[in-house]
mmCIF file of C-alpha atoms in Angstrom:
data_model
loop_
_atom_site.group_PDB
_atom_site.id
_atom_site.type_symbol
_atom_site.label_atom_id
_atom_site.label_comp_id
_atom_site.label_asym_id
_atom_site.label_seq_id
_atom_site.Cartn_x
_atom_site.Cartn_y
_atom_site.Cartn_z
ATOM 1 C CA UNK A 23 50.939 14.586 -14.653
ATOM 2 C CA UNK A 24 53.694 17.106 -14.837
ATOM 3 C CA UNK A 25 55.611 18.186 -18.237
ATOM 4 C CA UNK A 26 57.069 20.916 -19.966
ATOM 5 C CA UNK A 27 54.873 23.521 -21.793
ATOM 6 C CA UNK A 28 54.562 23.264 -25.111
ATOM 7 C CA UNK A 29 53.398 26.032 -28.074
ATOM 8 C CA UNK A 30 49.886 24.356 -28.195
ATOM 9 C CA UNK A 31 48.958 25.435 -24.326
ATOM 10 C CA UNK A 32 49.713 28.923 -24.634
ATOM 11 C CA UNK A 33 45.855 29.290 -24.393
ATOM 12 C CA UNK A 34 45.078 27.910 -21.080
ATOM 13 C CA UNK A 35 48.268 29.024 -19.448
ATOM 14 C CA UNK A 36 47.390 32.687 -20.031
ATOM 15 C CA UNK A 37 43.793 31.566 -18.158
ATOM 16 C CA UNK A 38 45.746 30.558 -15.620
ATOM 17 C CA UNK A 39 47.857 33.970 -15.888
ATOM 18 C CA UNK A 40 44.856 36.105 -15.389
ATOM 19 C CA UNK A 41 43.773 34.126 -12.230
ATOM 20 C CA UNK A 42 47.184 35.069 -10.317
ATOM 21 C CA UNK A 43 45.532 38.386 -9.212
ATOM 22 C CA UNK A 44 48.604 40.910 -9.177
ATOM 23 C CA UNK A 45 48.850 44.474 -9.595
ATOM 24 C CA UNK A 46 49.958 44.158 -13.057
ATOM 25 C CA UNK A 47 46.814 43.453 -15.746
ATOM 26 C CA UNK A 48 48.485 40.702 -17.953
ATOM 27 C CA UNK A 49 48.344 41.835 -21.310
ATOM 28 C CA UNK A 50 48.556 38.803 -24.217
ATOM 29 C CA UNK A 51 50.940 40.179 -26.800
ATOM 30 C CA UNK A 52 53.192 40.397 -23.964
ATOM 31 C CA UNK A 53 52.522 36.953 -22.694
ATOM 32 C CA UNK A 54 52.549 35.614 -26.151
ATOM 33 C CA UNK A 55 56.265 37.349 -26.997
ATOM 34 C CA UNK A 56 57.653 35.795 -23.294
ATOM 35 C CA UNK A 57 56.092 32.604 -23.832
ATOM 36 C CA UNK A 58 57.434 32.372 -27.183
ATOM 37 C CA UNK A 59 61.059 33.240 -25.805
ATOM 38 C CA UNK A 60 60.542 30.189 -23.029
ATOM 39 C CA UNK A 61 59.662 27.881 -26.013
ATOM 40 C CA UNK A 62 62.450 29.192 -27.797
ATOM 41 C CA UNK A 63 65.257 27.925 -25.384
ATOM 42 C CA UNK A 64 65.863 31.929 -25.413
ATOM 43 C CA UNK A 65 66.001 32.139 -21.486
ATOM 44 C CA UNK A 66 67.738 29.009 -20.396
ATOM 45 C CA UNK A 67 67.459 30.153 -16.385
ATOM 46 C CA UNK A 68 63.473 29.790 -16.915
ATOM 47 C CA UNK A 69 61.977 26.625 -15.534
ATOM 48 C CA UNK A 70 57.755 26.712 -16.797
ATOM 49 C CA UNK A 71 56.061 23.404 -15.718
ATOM 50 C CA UNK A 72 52.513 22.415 -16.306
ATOM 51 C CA UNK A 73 50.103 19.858 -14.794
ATOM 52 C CA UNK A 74 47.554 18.736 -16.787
ATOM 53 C CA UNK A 75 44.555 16.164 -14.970
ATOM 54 C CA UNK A 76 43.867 12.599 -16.498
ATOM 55 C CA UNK A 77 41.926 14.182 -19.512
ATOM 56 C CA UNK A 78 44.886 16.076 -20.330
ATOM 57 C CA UNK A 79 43.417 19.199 -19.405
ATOM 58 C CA UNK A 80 46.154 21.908 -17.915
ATOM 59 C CA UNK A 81 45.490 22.557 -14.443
ATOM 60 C CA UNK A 82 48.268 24.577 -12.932
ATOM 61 C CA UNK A 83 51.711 26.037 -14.060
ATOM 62 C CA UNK A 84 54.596 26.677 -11.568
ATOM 63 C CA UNK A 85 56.923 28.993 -13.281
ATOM 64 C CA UNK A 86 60.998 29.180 -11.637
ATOM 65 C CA UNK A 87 64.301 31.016 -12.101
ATOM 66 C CA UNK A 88 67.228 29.722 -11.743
ATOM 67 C CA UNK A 89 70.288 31.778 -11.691
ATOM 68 C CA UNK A 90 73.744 31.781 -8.972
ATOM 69 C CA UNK A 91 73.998 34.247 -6.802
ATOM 70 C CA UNK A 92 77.013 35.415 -4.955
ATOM 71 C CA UNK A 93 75.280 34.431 -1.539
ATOM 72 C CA UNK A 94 74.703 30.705 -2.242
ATOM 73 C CA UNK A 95 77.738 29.652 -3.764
ATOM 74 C CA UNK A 96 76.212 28.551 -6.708
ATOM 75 C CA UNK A 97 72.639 28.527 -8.305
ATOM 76 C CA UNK A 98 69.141 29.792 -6.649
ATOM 77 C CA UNK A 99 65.721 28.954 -7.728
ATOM 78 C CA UNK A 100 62.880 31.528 -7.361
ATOM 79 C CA UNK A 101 59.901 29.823 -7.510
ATOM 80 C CA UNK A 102 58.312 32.915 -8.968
ATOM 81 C CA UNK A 103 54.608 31.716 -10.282
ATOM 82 C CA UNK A 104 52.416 29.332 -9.148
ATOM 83 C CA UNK A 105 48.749 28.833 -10.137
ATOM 84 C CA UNK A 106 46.078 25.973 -9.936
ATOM 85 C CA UNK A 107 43.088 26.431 -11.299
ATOM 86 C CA UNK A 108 40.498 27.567 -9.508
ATOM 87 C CA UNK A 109 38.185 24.592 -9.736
ATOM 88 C CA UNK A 110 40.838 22.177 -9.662
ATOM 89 C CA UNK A 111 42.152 23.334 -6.056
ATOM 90 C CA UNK A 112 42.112 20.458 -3.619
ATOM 91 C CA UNK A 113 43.302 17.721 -6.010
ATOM 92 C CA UNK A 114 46.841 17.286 -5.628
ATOM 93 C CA UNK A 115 47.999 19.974 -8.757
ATOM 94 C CA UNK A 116 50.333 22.414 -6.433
ATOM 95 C CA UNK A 117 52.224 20.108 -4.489
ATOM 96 C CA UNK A 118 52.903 18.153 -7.496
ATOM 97 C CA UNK A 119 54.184 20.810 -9.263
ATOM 98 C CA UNK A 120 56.183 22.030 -6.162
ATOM 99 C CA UNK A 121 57.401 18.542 -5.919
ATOM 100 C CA UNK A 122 58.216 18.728 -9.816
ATOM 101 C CA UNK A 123 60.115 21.715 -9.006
ATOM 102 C CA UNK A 124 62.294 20.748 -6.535
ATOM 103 C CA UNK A 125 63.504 17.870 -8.241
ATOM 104 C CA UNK A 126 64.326 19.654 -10.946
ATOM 105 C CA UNK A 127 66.232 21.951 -8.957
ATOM 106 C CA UNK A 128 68.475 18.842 -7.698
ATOM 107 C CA UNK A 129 68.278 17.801 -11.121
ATOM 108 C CA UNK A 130 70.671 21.186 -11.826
ATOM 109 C CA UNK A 131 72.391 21.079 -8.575
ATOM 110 C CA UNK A 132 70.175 24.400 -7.015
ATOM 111 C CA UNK A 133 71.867 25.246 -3.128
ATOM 112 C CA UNK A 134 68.174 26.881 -2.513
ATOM 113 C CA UNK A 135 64.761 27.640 -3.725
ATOM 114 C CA UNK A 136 62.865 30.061 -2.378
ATOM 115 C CA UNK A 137 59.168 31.141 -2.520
ATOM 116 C CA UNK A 138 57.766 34.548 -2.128
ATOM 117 C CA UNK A 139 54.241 33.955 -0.542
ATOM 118 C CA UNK A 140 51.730 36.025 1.417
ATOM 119 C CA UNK A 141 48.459 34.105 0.679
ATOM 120 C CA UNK A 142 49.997 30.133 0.755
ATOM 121 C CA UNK A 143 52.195 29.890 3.822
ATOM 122 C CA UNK A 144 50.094 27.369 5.541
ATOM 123 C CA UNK A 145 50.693 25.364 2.122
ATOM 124 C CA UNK A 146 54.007 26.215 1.922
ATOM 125 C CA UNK A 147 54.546 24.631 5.782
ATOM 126 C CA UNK A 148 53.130 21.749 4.781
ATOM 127 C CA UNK A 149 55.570 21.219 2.480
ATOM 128 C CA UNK A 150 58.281 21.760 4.383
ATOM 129 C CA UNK A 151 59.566 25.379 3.698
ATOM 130 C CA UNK A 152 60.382 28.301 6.358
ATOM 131 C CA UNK A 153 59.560 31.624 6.497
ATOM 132 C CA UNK A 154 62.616 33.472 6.508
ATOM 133 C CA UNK A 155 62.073 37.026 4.782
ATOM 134 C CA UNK A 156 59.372 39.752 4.126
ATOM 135 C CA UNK A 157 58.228 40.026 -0.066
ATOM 136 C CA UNK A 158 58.385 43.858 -1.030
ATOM 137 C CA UNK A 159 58.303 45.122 -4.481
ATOM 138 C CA UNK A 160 57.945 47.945 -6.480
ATOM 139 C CA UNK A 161 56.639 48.006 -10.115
ATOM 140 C CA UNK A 162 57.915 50.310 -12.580
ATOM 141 C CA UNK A 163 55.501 51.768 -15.403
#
């Protein structure tokens, strides 16, 4: 099942946050204070989905922006996070939540959603997207 995150699964969503692997360590106070703002309605643009199995376990989290940008005439969704579990890979959890997430995106009339991905393309294809630019970034301290 897919749903909204609530304040109770702050706990297994930041498991899930440490499994991402990126260059940044993610620190909890931090997570706590942006999850907080999410649950808050403080950043409307931020779309934070969860699936959770049949025991009501959380699984995965697929976390999207949604913002218009002068190039699309009208709004753009980033999906910007995405993260099964590592045990529950296999089992249906990503595409749901990609599936979750472009519906929503209909749902608030999104011209595009893009995907930056390096390590999922062939799970990307299967879904449908194309590869259409190169991911670079630079972190600040």
């Amino acid at each position: 099942m897919i749903r909204a995150a609530r304040p109770e699964d702050a706990d297994a969503l930041f498991g899930l946050v440490q499994q991402l692997g990126h260059a940044i360590d993610p620190q909890r106070s931090a997570f706590d204070a942006t999850f907080g703002s999410y649950l808050a309605g403080e950043e409307p643009t931020v779309l934070l989905l969860l699936a959770e199995d049949e025991a009501g376990a959380v699984r995965g989290y697929a976390l999207t922006t949604i913002v218009p940008l002068l190039a699309t005439n009208g709004l753009s969704a980033q999906l910007q996070e995405i993260v099964v579990d590592g045990d529950a890979r296999g089992h249906d959890f990503g595409t749901q939540l990609v599936r979750a997430v472009e519906a929503e995106s209909v749902e608030r009339g999104v011209h595009q959603l893009t995907v930056a991905s390096r390590r999922a393309g062939g799970f990307y294809d299967r879904l449908g997207y194309a590869q259409n630019a190169e991911y670079m970034r630079r972190i600040f301290d």
